[in-house]
Coordinates of C-alpha atoms in Angstrom, one line a residue:
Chain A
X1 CA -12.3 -4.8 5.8
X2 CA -11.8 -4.4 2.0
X3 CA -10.3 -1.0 2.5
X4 CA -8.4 -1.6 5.8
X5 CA -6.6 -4.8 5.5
X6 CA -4.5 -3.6 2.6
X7 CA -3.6 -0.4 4.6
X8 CA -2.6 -2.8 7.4
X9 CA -0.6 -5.0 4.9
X10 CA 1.3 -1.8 3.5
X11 CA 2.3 -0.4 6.8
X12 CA 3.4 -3.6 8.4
X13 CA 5.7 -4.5 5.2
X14 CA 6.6 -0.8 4.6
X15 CA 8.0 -0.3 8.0
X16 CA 9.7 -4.0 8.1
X17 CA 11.4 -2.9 4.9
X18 CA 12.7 0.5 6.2
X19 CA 13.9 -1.3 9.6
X20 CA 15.7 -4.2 7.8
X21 CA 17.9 -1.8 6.0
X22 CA 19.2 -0.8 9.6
X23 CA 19.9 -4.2 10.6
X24 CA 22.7 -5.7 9.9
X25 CA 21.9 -9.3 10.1
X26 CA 22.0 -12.6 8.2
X27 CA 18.4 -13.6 8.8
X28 CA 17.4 -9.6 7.8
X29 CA 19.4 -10.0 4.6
X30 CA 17.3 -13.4 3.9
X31 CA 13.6 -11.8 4.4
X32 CA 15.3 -9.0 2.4
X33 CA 15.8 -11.4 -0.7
X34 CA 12.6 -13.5 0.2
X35 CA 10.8 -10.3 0.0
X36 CA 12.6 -9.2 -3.2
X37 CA 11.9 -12.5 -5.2
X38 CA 8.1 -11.9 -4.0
X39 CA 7.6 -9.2 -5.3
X40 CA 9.1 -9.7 -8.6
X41 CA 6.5 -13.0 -8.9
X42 CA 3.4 -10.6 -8.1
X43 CA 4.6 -7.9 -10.7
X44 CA 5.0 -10.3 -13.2
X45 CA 1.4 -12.0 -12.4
X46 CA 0.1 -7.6 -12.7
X47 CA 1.7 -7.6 -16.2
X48 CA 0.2 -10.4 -17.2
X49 CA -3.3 -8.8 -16.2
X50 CA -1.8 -5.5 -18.8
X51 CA -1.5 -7.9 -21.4
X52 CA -5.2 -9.5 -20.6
X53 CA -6.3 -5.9 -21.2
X54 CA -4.4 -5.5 -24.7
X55 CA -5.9 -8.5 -25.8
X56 CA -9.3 -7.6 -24.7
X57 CA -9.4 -4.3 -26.3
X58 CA -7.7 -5.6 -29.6
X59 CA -10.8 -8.3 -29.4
X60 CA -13.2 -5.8 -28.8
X61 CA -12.1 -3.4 -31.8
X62 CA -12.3 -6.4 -34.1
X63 CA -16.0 -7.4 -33.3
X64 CA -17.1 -3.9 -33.3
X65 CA -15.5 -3.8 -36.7
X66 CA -14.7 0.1 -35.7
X67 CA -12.3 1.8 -38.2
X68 CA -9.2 0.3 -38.7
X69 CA -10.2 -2.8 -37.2
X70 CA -7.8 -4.6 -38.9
X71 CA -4.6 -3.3 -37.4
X72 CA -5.4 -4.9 -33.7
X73 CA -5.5 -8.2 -35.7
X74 CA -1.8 -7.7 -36.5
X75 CA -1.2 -6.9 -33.2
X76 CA -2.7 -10.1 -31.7
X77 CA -1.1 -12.4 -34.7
X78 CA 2.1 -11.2 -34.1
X79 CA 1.7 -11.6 -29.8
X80 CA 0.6 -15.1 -30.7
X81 CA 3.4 -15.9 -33.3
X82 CA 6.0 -14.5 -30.7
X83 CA 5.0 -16.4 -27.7
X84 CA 5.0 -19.3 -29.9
X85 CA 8.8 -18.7 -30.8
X86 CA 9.6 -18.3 -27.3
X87 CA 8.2 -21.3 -25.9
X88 CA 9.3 -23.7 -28.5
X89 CA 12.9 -24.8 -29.9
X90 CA 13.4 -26.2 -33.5
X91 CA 15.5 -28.8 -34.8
X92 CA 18.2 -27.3 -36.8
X93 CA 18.4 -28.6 -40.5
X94 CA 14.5 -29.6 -40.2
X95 CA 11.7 -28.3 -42.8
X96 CA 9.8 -25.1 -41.2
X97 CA 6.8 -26.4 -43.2
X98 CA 5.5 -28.0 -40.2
X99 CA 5.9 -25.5 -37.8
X100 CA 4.5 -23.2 -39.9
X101 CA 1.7 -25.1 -40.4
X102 CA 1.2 -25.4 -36.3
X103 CA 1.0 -21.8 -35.6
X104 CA -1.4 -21.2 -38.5
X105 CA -3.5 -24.0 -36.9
X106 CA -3.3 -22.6 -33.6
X107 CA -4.0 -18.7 -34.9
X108 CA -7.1 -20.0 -36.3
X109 CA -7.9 -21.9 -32.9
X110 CA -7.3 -19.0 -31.2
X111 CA -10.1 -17.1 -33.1
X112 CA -12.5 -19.4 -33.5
X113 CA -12.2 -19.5 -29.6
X114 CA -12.4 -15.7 -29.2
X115 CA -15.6 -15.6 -31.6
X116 CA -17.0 -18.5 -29.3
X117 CA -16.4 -16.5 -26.3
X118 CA -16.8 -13.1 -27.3
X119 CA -18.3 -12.7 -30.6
X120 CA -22.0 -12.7 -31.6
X121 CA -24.3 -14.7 -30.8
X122 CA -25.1 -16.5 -33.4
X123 CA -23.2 -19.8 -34.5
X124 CA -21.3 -19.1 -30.6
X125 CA -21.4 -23.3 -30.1
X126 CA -20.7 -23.8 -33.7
X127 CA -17.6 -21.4 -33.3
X128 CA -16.6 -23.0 -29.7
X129 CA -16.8 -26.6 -31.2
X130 CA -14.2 -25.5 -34.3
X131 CA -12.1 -23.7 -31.9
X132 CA -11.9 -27.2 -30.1
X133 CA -11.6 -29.0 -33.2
X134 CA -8.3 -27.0 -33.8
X135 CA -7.0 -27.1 -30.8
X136 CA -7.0 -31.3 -31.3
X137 CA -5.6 -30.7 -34.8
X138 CA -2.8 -28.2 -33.1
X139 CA -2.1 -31.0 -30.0
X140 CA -1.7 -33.9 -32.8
X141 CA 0.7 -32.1 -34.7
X142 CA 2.4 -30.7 -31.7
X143 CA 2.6 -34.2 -30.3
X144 CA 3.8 -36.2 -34.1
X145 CA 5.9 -33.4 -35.9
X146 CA 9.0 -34.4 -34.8
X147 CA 11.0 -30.7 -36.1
X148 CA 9.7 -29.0 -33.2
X149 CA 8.9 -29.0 -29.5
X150 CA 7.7 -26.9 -26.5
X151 CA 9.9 -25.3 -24.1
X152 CA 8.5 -24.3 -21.2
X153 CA 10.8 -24.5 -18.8
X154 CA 14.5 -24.1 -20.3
X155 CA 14.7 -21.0 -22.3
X156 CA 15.8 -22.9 -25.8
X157 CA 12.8 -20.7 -26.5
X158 CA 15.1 -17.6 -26.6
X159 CA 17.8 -19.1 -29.2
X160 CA 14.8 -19.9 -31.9
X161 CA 15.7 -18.6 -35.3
X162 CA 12.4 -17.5 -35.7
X163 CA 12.6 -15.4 -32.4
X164 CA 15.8 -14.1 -32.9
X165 CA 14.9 -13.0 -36.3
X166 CA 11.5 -11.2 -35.0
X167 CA 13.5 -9.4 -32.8
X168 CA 16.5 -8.5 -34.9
X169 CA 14.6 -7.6 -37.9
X170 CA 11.3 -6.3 -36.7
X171 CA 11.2 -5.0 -33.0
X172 CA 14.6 -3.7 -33.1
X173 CA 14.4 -2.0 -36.1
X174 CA 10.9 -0.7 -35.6
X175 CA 12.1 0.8 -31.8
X176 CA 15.1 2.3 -33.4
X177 CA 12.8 4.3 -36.4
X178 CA 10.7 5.1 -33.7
X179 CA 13.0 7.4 -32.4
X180 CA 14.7 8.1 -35.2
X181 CA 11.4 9.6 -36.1
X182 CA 11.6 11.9 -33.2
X183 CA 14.4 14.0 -34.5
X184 CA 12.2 15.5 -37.0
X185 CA 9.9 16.2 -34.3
X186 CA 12.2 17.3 -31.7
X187 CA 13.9 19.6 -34.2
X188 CA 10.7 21.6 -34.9
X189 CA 10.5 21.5 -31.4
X190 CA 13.5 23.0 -30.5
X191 CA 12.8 26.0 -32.7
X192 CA 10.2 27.1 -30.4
X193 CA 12.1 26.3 -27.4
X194 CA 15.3 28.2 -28.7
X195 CA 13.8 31.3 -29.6
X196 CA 15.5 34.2 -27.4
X197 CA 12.8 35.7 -26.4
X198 CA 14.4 36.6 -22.9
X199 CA 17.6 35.7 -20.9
X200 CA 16.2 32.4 -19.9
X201 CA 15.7 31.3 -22.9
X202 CA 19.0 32.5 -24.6
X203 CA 20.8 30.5 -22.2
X204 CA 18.9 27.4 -23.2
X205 CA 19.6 28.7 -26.5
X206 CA 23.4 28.9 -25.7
X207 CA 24.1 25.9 -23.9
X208 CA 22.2 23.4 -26.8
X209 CA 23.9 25.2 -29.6
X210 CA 27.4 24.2 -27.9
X211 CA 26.2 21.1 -27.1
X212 CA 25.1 20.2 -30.6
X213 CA 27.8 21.9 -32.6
X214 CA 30.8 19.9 -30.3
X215 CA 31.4 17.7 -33.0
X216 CA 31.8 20.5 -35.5
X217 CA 35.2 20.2 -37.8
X218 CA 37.7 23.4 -38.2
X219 CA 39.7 25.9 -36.5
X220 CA 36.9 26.6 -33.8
X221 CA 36.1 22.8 -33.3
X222 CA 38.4 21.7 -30.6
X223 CA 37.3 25.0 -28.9
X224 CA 34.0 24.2 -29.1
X225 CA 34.5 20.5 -27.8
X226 CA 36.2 21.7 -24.7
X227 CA 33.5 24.1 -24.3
X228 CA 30.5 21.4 -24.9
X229 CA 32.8 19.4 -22.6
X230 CA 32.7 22.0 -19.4
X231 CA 28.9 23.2 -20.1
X232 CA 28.1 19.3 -19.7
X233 CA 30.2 18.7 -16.8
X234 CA 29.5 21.7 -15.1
X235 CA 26.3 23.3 -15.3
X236 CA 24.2 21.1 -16.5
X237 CA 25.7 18.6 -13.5
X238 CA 24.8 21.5 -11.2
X239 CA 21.3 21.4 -12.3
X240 CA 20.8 17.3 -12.6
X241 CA 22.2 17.3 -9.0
X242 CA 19.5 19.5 -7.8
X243 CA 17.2 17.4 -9.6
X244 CA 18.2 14.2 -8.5
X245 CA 18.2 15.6 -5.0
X246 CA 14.7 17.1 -5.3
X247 CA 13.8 13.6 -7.1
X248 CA 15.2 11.5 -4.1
X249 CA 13.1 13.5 -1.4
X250 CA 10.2 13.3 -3.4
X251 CA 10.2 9.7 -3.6
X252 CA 11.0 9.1 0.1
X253 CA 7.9 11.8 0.9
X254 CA 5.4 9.6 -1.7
X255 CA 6.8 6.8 0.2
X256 CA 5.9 7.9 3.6
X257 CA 2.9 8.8 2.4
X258 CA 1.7 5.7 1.5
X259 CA 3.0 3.6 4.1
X260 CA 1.3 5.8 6.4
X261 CA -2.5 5.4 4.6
X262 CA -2.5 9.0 3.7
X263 CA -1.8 8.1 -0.4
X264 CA -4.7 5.4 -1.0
X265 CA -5.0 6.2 -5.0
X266 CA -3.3 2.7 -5.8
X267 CA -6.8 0.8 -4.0
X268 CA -8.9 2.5 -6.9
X269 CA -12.7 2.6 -6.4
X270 CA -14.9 0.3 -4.6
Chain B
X1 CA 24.6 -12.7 -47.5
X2 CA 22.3 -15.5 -47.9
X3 CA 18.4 -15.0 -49.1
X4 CA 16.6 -15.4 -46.9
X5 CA 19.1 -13.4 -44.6
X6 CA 18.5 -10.4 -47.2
X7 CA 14.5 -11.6 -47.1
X8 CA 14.5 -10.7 -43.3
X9 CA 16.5 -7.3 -43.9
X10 CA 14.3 -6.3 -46.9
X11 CA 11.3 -6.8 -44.1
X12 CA 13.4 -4.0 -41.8
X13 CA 13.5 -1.5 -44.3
X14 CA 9.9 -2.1 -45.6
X15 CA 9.2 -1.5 -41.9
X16 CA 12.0 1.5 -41.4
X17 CA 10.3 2.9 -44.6
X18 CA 6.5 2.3 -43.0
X19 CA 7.7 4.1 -39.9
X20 CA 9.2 7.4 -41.7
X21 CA 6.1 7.6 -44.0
X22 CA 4.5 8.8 -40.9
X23 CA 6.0 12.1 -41.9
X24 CA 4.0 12.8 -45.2
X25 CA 0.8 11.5 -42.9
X26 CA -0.8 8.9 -40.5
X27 CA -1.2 6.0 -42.9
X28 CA -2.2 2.3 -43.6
X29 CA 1.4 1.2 -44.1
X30 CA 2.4 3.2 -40.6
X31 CA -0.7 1.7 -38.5
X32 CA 0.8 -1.8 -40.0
X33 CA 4.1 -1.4 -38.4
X34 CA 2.8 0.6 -35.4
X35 CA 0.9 -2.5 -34.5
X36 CA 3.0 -5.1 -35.0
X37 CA 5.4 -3.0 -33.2
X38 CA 3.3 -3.3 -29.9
X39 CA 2.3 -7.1 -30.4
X40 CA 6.2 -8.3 -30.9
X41 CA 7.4 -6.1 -27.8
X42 CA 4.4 -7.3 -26.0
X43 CA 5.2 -11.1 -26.7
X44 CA 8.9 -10.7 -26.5
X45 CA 8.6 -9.5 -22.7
X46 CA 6.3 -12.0 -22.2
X47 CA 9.0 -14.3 -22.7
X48 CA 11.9 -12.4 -21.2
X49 CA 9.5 -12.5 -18.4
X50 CA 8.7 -15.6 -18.1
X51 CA 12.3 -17.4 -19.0
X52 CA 14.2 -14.8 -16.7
X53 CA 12.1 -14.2 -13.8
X54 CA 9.4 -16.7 -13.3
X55 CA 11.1 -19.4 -14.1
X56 CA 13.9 -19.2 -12.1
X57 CA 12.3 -17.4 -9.1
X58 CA 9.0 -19.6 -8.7
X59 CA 9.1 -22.8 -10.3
X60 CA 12.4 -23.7 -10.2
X61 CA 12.1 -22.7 -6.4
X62 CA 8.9 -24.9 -5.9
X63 CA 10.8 -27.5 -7.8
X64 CA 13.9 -27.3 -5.5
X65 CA 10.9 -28.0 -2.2
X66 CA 11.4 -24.1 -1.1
X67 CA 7.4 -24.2 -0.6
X68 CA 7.4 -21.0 0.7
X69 CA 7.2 -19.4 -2.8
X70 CA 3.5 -20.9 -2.5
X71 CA 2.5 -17.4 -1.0
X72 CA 3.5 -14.9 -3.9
X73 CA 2.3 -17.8 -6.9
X74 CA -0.9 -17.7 -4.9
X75 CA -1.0 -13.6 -4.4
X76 CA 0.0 -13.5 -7.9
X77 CA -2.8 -15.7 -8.8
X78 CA -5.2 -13.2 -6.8
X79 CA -4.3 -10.7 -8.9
X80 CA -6.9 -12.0 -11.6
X81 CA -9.8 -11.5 -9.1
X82 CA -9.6 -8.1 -10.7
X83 CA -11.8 -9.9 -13.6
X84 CA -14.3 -10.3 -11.4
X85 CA -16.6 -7.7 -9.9
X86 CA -17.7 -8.8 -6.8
X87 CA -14.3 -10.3 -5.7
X88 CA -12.1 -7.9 -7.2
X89 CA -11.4 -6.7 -3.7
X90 CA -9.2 -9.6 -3.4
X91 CA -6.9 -8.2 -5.8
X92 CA -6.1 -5.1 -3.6
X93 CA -3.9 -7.5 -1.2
X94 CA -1.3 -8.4 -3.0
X95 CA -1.3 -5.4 -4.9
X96 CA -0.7 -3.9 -1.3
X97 CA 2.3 -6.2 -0.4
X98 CA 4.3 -5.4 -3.4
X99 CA 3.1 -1.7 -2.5
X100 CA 4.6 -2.3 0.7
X101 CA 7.3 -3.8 -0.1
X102 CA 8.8 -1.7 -2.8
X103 CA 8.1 1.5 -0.8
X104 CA 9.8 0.4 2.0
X105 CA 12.6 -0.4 0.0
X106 CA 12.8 2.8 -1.7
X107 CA 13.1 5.2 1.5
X108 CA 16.0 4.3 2.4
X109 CA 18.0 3.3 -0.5
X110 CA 16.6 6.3 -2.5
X111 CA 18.3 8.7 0.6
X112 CA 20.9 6.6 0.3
X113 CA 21.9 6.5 -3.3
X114 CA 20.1 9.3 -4.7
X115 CA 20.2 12.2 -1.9
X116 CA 23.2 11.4 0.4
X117 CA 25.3 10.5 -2.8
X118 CA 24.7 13.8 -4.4
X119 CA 24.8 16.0 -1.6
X120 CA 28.3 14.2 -0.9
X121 CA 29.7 14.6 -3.9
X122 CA 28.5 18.3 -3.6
X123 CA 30.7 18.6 -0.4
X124 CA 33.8 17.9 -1.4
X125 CA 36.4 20.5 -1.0
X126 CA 37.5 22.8 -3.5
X127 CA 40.8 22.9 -5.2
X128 CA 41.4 26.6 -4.0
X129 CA 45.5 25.8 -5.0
X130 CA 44.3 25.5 -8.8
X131 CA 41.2 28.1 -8.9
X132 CA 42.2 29.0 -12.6
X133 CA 43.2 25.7 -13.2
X134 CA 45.7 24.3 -16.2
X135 CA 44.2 24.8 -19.1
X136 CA 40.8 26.5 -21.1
X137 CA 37.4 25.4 -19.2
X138 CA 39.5 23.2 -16.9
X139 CA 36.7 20.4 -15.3
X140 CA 38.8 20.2 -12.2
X141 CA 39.7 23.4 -11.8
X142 CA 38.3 25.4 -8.4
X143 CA 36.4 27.4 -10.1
X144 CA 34.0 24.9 -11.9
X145 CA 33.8 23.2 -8.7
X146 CA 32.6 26.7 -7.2
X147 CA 30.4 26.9 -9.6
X148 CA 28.8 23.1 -8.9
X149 CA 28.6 24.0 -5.8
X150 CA 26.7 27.1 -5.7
X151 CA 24.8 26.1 -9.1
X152 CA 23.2 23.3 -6.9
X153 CA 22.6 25.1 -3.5
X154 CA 20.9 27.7 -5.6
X155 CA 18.9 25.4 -7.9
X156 CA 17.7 23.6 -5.1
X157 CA 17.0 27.2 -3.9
X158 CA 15.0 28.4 -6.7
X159 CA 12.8 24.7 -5.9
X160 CA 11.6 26.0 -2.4
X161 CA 8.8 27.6 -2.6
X162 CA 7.5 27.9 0.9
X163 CA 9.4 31.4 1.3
X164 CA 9.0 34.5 -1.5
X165 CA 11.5 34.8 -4.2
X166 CA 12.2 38.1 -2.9
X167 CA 15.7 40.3 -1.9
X168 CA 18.9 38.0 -1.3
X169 CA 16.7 34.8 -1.4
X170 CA 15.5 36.0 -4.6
X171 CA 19.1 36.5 -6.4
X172 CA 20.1 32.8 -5.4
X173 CA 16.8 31.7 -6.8
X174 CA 17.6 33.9 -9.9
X175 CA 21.2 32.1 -10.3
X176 CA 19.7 28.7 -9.5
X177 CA 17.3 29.4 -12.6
X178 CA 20.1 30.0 -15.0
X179 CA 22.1 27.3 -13.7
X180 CA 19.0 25.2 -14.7
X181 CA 18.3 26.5 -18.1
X182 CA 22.1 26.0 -18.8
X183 CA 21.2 22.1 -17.6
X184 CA 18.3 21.6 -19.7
X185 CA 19.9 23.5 -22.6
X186 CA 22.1 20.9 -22.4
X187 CA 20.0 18.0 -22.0
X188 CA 17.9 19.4 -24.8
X189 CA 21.0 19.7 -27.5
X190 CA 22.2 15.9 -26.4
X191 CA 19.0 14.5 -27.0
X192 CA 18.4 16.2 -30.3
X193 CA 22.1 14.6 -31.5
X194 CA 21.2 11.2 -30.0
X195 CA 17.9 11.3 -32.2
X196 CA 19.7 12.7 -35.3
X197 CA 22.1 9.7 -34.7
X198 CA 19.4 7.3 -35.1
X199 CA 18.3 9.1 -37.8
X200 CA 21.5 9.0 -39.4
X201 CA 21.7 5.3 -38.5
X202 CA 18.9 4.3 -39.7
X203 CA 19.4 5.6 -43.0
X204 CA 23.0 4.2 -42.8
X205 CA 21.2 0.7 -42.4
X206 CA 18.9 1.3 -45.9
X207 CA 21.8 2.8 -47.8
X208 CA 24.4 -0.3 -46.6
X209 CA 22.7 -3.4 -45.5
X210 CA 19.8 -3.1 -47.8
X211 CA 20.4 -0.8 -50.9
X212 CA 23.8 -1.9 -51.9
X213 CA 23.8 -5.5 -50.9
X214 CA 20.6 -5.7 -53.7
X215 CA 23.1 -4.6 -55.8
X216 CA 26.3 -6.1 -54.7
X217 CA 27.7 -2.9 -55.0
X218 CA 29.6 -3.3 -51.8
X219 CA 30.1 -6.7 -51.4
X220 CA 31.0 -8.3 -54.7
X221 CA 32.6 -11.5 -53.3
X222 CA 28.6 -12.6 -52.2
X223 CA 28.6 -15.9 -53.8
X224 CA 24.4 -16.3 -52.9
X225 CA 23.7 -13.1 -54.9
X226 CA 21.1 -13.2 -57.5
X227 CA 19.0 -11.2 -59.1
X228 CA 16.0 -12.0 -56.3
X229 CA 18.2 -9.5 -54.1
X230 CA 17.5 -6.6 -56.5
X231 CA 13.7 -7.6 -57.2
X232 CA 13.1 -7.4 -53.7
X233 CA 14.6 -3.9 -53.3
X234 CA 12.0 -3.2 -56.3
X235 CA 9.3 -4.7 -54.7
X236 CA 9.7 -2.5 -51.2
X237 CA 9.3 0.6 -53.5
X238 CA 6.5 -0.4 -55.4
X239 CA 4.6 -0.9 -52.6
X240 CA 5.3 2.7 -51.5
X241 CA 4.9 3.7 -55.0
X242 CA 1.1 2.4 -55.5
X243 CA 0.4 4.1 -52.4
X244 CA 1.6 7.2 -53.6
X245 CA -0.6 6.9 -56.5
X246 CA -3.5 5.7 -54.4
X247 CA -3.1 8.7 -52.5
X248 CA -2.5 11.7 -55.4
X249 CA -5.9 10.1 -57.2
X250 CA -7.8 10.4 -53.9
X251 CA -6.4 14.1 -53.4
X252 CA -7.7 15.0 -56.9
X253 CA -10.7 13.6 -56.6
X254 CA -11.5 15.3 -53.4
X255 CA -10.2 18.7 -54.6
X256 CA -13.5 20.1 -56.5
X257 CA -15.8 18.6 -54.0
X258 CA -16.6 21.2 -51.0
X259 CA -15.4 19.9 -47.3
X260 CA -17.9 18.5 -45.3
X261 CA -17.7 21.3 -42.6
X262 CA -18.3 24.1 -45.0
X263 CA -21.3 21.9 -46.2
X264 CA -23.2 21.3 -42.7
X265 CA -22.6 25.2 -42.0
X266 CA -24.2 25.9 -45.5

């Protein structure tokens, strides 16, 4: 039954899904989208089980007090502080100080319930009662600090100063090093991949020299830009194509493969 | 430029400047910004999430009386029966249906979009009145189209490995390999530019945004400028600058004492 059912459940919706593409219908194309909005609901309910696991494990590190236990800490301050800023708007010309004040309350609720939950056993009720304690503190100021408010269900959350400037100036710039960093590591790299060692390799040596010297000013520049020009427009889309092709069937095989029970790795043990 | 507009760009290119020390070594100020890195993306697609796709696709559904959306709220809320050992069974159902579902979904639509597509672009004729084409490397001359044409049958050759790579089979295969290497060549060279752009970017953004607007040198009509613009820029590089130190008196006094491998083999 445990194993069974949800081989049942995978054919039956596999096959549905695979016939309703054939069937050019008004009430197909409405299961279609029923089936579409579904699934985006359950996959958002499976990340939310990821990001149960991050906290977990950051929780975990910080009671072992491991090496570097420190750095998970940042890691759930700055979840915390950015769900905050999403789910809340501010007044505009208001004083910060008392929003400020919340999510400091509400970071120290948060750990004082994590320690009552998770961490040692001693003082646990002590911990749990604090944690409660805060949360009051947290719902008091929530409810009386008239600069600020929860957002829950409009996304004024998403046009908070606070959020736009934790994205601006911290995850895009941080994303954008990220693989800016890469270019020293692709670069060494490339100097073992380009080699020409044999005619395989020369030809990988060829085409990425062209490719990366297309921009290249003087006399040979507009040659080498036509040049970059055909080697990306012609080989390399005779290769992506057999890629993409080989790509597609792939996929479709996996996918026949589970519908018909013979790929069961996504049940795990048990 | 305002200053606390300058206070949130000095706190990009402390953390562009945490992210490249990663080059000299794995260190405190690069664990700092690696892990706020993964709590603000983390958070931020938490709300994305939940303001662009639950939102509009559940509640406001539920809200609007379409109770049907009951059944993927309540498979979603399976979904946490994964906490539990005994029940965690449960969670394989809807974990099944959105299996199912996108599976189903992907046969045909990947034939359709990914493998038909291709292999009808691949088919179309060849402009045999213009083999040489107009001018040098000519895109739609017949030639290049040959060459698509047999660089693909061949590459997809060289992928079939159910028959020996062996006489005529063999040369194809051989042809589809180059045509492949040529591909990732030049796959290889454009990502390597893309990543020196960023590069170049990001040291754009240090230079520009940060370095001259603490000193005004490129906007001199900035009537909030004052000197906190410049003892901010200071204050980044001190921070990397005790490091530094931190780091050189840790090397020397580590120098003259033996390494702790050569010690337990002693």
């Amino acid at each position: 039954m445990k194993r069974q059912i949800p081989l049942v459940i995978v054919f039956v919706f596999g096959t549905l899904m695979v016939i309703q593409y054939f069937v050019p219908h008004e009430n197909s194309e409405i299961v279609k989208g029923f089936l579409l909005d579904w699934i985006v609901i359950i996959g958002i309910f499976a990340l939310a089980l990821g990001l149960w696991s991050l906290v977990q494990v950051s929780i975990d590190k910080i009671n072992s007090r491991k090496e570097n236990w420190e750095y998970p800490l940042v890691t759930l301050i700055s979840l915390t502080v950015m769900i905050f800023f999403g789910f809340t708007s501010h007044a505009e010309d208001a004083s910060w100080w008392g929003y400020f004040l919340a999510i400091a309350v509400l970071l120290a609720a948060l750990w004082m319930l994590a320690q009552g939950l998770m961490g040692n056993a001693a003082n646990r009720n002590v911990k749990s009662l604090s944690a409660l304690g805060l949360v009051i503190v947290f719902s008091l100021l929530a409810i009386f600090d008239g600069s600020w408010e929860f957002k829950f269900y409009t996304a004024e959350g998403l046009t908070n100063q606070m959020f736009v400037h934790f994205f601006d100036y911290i995850m895009i710039p941080l994303q954008a090093t990220m693989f800016a960093l890469l270019a020293f590591f692709i670069t060494s790299a490339s100097y073992r991949a380009f080699r020409a060692r044999n005619l395989l390799a020369t030809l990988l040596l060829i085409s990425a020299l062209i490719v990366m010297l297309r921009f290249t000013p003087g006399p040979w520049g507009e040659y080498l830009a036509k040049t970059s020009s055909w080697v990306m427009n012609v080989p390399n889309l005779a290769a992506q194509r057999a890629i993409v092709i080989g790509i597609g069937l792939g996929i479709v095989a996996t996918a026949l493969k589970v519908i018909l029970g013979i790929e069961r790795g996504y049940m795990g043990k048990g | 430029m305002e200053f606390t507009t300058f206070l949130w760009t000095t706190v990009a290119a402390f953390l562009t400047l945490a992210v490249f020390s990663f080059l000299y070594k794995d260190n405190p100020m690069y664990k700092f910004a690696e892990h706020l890195f993964v709590g603000v993306s983390a958070g931020y697609f938490v709300i994305i999430l939940w303001h662009g796709a639950l939102v509009p696709n559940l509640f406001k559904k539920l809200a609007d009386g379409d109770w049907w959306y009951f059944v993927p709220g309540i498979l979603g809320v399976m979904m946490f029966a994964r906490f539990f050992k005994k029940s965690s069974w449960i969670s394989r159902w809807p974990l099944a249906m959105y299996i199912g579902i996108s599976t189903g979904l992907a046969i045909p639509l990947e034939m359709a979009n990914r493998v038909n597509r291709q292999l009808w672009a691949m088919m179309e004729p060849i402009n045999w009145s213009s083999f040489w084409g107009e001018r040098y490397l000519d895109i739609g001359s017949g030639y290049s189209e040959l060459f698509i044409f047999v660089g693909t049958v061949s590459a997809l050759v060289y992928f079939f490995f159910s028959k020996a790579h062996t006489g005529a089979f063999g040369a194809v295969a051989k042809f589809g390999i180059w045509t492949l290497m040529l591909g990732f060549g030049a796959s290889f060279g454009f990502t390597v530019m893309a990543r020196i752009s960023l590069f170049i970017n990001r040291i754009q953004y240090l230079d520009i945004n940060w370095g001259q607007t603490a000193f005004n040198a490129a906007d001199t009509s900035n009537v909030n400028y004052h000197a906190g613009f410049q003892a901010l820029f200071w204050a980044v590089w001190l921070i990397f600058l005790v490091y530094a130190v931190f780091e050189y008196k840790k090397y020397l006094s580590n120098k003259d004492k033996p390494s702790q491998a050569a010690g337990t083999s002693a």
